[in-house]
Amino acid sequence: MNFDVLIIGGGVIGLSIARELHNRGTRRITVVDRGKLGCEASWAAAGMLAPNIETDASEDFRHFGTESLDAYPNFAASLFDETGVDIELDRSGTLCLAFDEPDAGKLAEIYRQQSLRSVRVEQLASAEVLSLDPEISPAAHAALFYP
């Protein structure tokens, strides 16, 4: 193989690195993945970036994730400018549901922890959940919403 840069992993991060290197003048870039580019974990995650609900392990890691989330709209706009492809970025928030008492207790604890971090989060009652999406089961009696 004849390349200057080898990127292992063809998900959103690997492809974004290749794009950025190309934009900076690097031309001999090879991206390898065990499957089809863009169709492994990045495909399964559907571009979802929700660091406030997904990163309780480390404050530094959560901070890195929220910086990425804040940068995502500019990234989406630059992709549109370059390609004409709208990635349909949705910034409406993340809804976490509970369908039984143990799950409701877990959501209450998450709400408490996130409030201590000053994360914008709301507790919703069943009626509020149904007003957001009438297709959600009425059994959802507790919810958190990250706008």
C-alpha positions as YAML, in Angstrom:
chain: A
units: angstrom
residues:
- id: 1
  name: MET
  ca: [0.00, 0.00, 0.00]
- id: 2
  name: ASN
  ca: [1.15, 3.50, -0.77]
- id: 3
  name: PHE
  ca: [-0.17, 6.04, 1.75]
- id: 4
  name: ASP
  ca: [1.02, 8.75, 4.11]
- id: 5
  name: VAL
  ca: [-1.73, 8.21, 6.68]
- id: 6
  name: LEU
  ca: [-3.49, 5.01, 7.65]
- id: 7
  name: ILE
  ca: [-6.74, 5.40, 9.59]
- id: 8
  name: ILE
  ca: [-8.08, 2.27, 11.24]
- id: 9
  name: GLY
  ca: [-11.81, 2.57, 11.71]
- id: 10
  name: GLY
  ca: [-14.23, 3.94, 9.15]
- id: 11
  name: GLY
  ca: [-16.90, 5.31, 11.44]
- id: 12
  name: VAL
  ca: [-17.80, 8.95, 11.94]
- id: 13
  name: ILE
  ca: [-14.52, 9.68, 13.75]
- id: 14
  name: GLY
  ca: [-12.22, 7.93, 11.28]
- id: 15
  name: LEU
  ca: [-13.97, 9.45, 8.28]
- id: 16
  name: SER
  ca: [-13.97, 12.89, 9.90]
- id: 17
  name: ILE
  ca: [-10.24, 12.61, 10.51]
- id: 18
  name: ALA
  ca: [-9.71, 11.64, 6.86]
- id: 19
  name: ARG
  ca: [-11.84, 14.60, 5.75]
- id: 20
  name: GLU
  ca: [-9.94, 17.05, 7.94]
- id: 21
  name: LEU
  ca: [-6.55, 15.75, 6.77]
- id: 22
  name: HIS
  ca: [-7.71, 16.03, 3.16]
- id: 23
  name: ASN
  ca: [-8.91, 19.61, 3.76]
- id: 24
  name: ARG
  ca: [-5.43, 20.39, 5.14]
- id: 25
  name: GLY
  ca: [-3.72, 19.06, 2.02]
- id: 26
  name: THR
  ca: [-2.95, 15.43, 2.78]
- id: 27
  name: ARG
  ca: [-3.83, 13.33, -0.27]
- id: 28
  name: ARG
  ca: [-2.57, 9.80, 0.31]
- id: 29
  name: ILE
  ca: [-4.99, 8.68, 3.02]
- id: 30
  name: THR
  ca: [-6.18, 5.11, 3.49]
- id: 31
  name: VAL
  ca: [-9.15, 4.25, 5.71]
- id: 32
  name: VAL
  ca: [-9.68, 0.60, 6.65]
- id: 33
  name: ASP
  ca: [-12.52, -1.01, 8.52]
- id: 34
  name: ARG
  ca: [-13.59, -4.61, 9.01]
- id: 35
  name: GLY
  ca: [-16.93, -3.83, 7.39]
- id: 36
  name: LYS
  ca: [-18.43, -1.23, 5.09]
- id: 37
  name: LEU
  ca: [-17.30, 2.31, 5.90]
- id: 38
  name: GLY
  ca: [-19.76, 4.17, 8.12]
- id: 39
  name: CYS
  ca: [-21.87, 1.08, 8.83]
- id: 40
  name: GLU
  ca: [-20.68, -0.29, 12.16]
- id: 41
  name: ALA
  ca: [-21.10, 1.46, 15.54]
- id: 42
  name: SER
  ca: [-21.57, 4.89, 13.93]
- id: 43
  name: TRP
  ca: [-24.47, 3.51, 11.90]
- id: 44
  name: ALA
  ca: [-26.04, 1.89, 14.95]
- id: 45
  name: ALA
  ca: [-25.74, 5.10, 16.99]
- id: 46
  name: ALA
  ca: [-27.38, 7.07, 14.14]
- id: 47
  name: GLY
  ca: [-25.18, 10.05, 14.89]
- id: 48
  name: MET
  ca: [-26.57, 10.39, 18.39]
- id: 49
  name: LEU
  ca: [-24.39, 12.38, 20.76]
- id: 50
  name: ALA
  ca: [-25.83, 12.58, 24.28]
- id: 51
  name: PRO
  ca: [-22.92, 13.05, 26.69]
- id: 52
  name: ASN
  ca: [-24.97, 14.20, 29.66]
- id: 53
  name: ILE
  ca: [-26.87, 10.92, 29.88]
- id: 54
  name: GLU
  ca: [-24.15, 8.57, 28.60]
- id: 55
  name: THR
  ca: [-21.04, 9.62, 30.51]
- id: 56
  name: ASP
  ca: [-21.38, 9.31, 34.26]
- id: 57
  name: ALA
  ca: [-17.96, 7.69, 34.73]
- id: 58
  name: SER
  ca: [-15.74, 10.76, 34.41]
- id: 59
  name: GLU
  ca: [-16.36, 14.48, 34.58]
- id: 60
  name: ASP
  ca: [-13.47, 15.08, 32.15]
- id: 61
  name: PHE
  ca: [-14.95, 12.64, 29.63]
- id: 62
  name: ARG
  ca: [-18.41, 14.22, 29.97]
- id: 63
  name: HIS
  ca: [-16.89, 17.67, 29.45]
- id: 64
  name: PHE
  ca: [-15.13, 16.44, 26.30]
- id: 65
  name: GLY
  ca: [-18.45, 15.01, 25.08]
- id: 66
  name: THR
  ca: [-20.36, 18.24, 25.71]
- id: 67
  name: GLU
  ca: [-17.69, 20.21, 23.82]
- id: 68
  name: SER
  ca: [-18.18, 17.79, 20.91]
- id: 69
  name: LEU
  ca: [-21.95, 18.25, 21.13]
- id: 70
  name: ASP
  ca: [-21.54, 22.02, 21.02]
- id: 71
  name: ALA
  ca: [-19.28, 21.76, 17.94]
- id: 72
  name: TYR
  ca: [-21.62, 19.39, 16.06]
- id: 73
  name: PRO
  ca: [-23.89, 22.04, 14.45]
- id: 74
  name: ASN
  ca: [-20.88, 23.74, 12.80]
- id: 75
  name: PHE
  ca: [-19.62, 20.34, 11.64]
- id: 76
  name: ALA
  ca: [-23.05, 19.53, 10.13]
- id: 77
  name: ALA
  ca: [-23.16, 22.92, 8.40]
- id: 78
  name: SER
  ca: [-19.69, 22.48, 6.91]
- id: 79
  name: LEU
  ca: [-20.62, 19.03, 5.60]
- id: 80
  name: PHE
  ca: [-23.71, 20.53, 3.98]
- id: 81
  name: ASP
  ca: [-21.64, 23.34, 2.44]
- id: 82
  name: GLU
  ca: [-19.14, 20.83, 0.99]
- id: 83
  name: THR
  ca: [-21.53, 18.11, -0.15]
- id: 84
  name: GLY
  ca: [-25.07, 19.47, -0.25]
- id: 85
  name: VAL
  ca: [-26.07, 16.59, 2.05]
- id: 86
  name: ASP
  ca: [-28.21, 17.54, 5.03]
- id: 87
  name: ILE
  ca: [-27.46, 15.15, 7.91]
- id: 88
  name: GLU
  ca: [-30.76, 16.26, 9.49]
- id: 89
  name: LEU
  ca: [-29.23, 17.27, 12.80]
- id: 90
  name: ASP
  ca: [-31.91, 17.13, 15.51]
- id: 91
  name: ARG
  ca: [-31.19, 19.11, 18.67]
- id: 92
  name: SER
  ca: [-34.57, 18.53, 20.30]
- id: 93
  name: GLY
  ca: [-33.13, 16.55, 23.22]
- id: 94
  name: THR
  ca: [-33.04, 13.08, 24.71]
- id: 95
  name: LEU
  ca: [-35.99, 11.45, 26.42]
- id: 96
  name: CYS
  ca: [-35.29, 8.73, 29.01]
- id: 97
  name: LEU
  ca: [-38.29, 6.66, 30.08]
- id: 98
  name: ALA
  ca: [-39.18, 4.45, 33.03]
- id: 99
  name: PHE
  ca: [-41.91, 1.83, 32.86]
- id: 100
  name: ASP
  ca: [-41.72, 0.45, 36.40]
- id: 101
  name: GLU
  ca: [-40.83, 1.60, 39.91]
- id: 102
  name: PRO
  ca: [-37.19, 0.37, 39.90]
- id: 103
  name: ASP
  ca: [-36.51, 2.26, 36.65]
- id: 104
  name: ALA
  ca: [-38.30, 5.33, 37.99]
- id: 105
  name: GLY
  ca: [-36.00, 5.23, 41.02]
- id: 106
  name: LYS
  ca: [-32.95, 5.07, 38.73]
- id: 107
  name: LEU
  ca: [-34.22, 8.06, 36.75]
- id: 108
  name: ALA
  ca: [-34.78, 10.00, 39.99]
- id: 109
  name: GLU
  ca: [-31.16, 9.37, 40.98]
- id: 110
  name: ILE
  ca: [-29.91, 10.38, 37.52]
- id: 111
  name: TYR
  ca: [-31.98, 13.56, 37.79]
- id: 112
  name: ARG
  ca: [-30.44, 14.33, 41.19]
- id: 113
  name: GLN
  ca: [-26.88, 13.76, 39.91]
- id: 114
  name: GLN
  ca: [-27.42, 15.77, 36.74]
- id: 115
  name: SER
  ca: [-28.96, 18.65, 38.69]
- id: 116
  name: LEU
  ca: [-25.86, 18.74, 40.90]
- id: 117
  name: ARG
  ca: [-23.79, 19.05, 37.70]
- id: 118
  name: SER
  ca: [-26.00, 21.95, 36.52]
- id: 119
  name: VAL
  ca: [-27.10, 19.93, 33.48]
- id: 120
  name: ARG
  ca: [-30.33, 21.23, 31.95]
- id: 121
  name: VAL
  ca: [-32.73, 18.36, 32.65]
- id: 122
  name: GLU
  ca: [-36.45, 18.17, 33.31]
- id: 123
  name: GLN
  ca: [-38.62, 15.58, 35.06]
- id: 124
  name: LEU
  ca: [-41.78, 14.88, 33.12]
- id: 125
  name: ALA
  ca: [-45.05, 13.31, 34.20]
- id: 126
  name: SER
  ca: [-46.85, 10.75, 32.03]
- id: 127
  name: ALA
  ca: [-49.18, 13.35, 30.51]
- id: 128
  name: GLU
  ca: [-46.20, 15.50, 29.51]
- id: 129
  name: VAL
  ca: [-44.48, 12.51, 27.92]
- id: 130
  name: LEU
  ca: [-47.61, 11.69, 25.91]
- id: 131
  name: SER
  ca: [-47.92, 15.31, 24.78]
- id: 132
  name: LEU
  ca: [-44.38, 15.07, 23.37]
- id: 133
  name: ASP
  ca: [-45.08, 11.80, 21.60]
- id: 134
  name: PRO
  ca: [-48.56, 10.22, 21.69]
- id: 135
  name: GLU
  ca: [-47.09, 6.93, 20.38]
- id: 136
  name: ILE
  ca: [-45.19, 6.32, 23.64]
- id: 137
  name: SER
  ca: [-46.82, 3.76, 25.89]
- id: 138
  name: PRO
  ca: [-48.99, 5.30, 28.62]
- id: 139
  name: ALA
  ca: [-47.12, 2.92, 30.96]
- id: 140
  name: ALA
  ca: [-44.22, 5.39, 30.90]
- id: 141
  name: HIS
  ca: [-44.86, 6.98, 34.25]
- id: 142
  name: ALA
  ca: [-41.55, 8.79, 34.69]
- id: 143
  name: ALA
  ca: [-39.19, 10.47, 32.31]
- id: 144
  name: LEU
  ca: [-36.18, 12.73, 32.03]
- id: 145
  name: PHE
  ca: [-35.75, 15.12, 29.16]
- id: 146
  name: TYR
  ca: [-32.43, 16.64, 28.15]
- id: 147
  name: PRO
  ca: [-33.20, 19.64, 25.93]
...
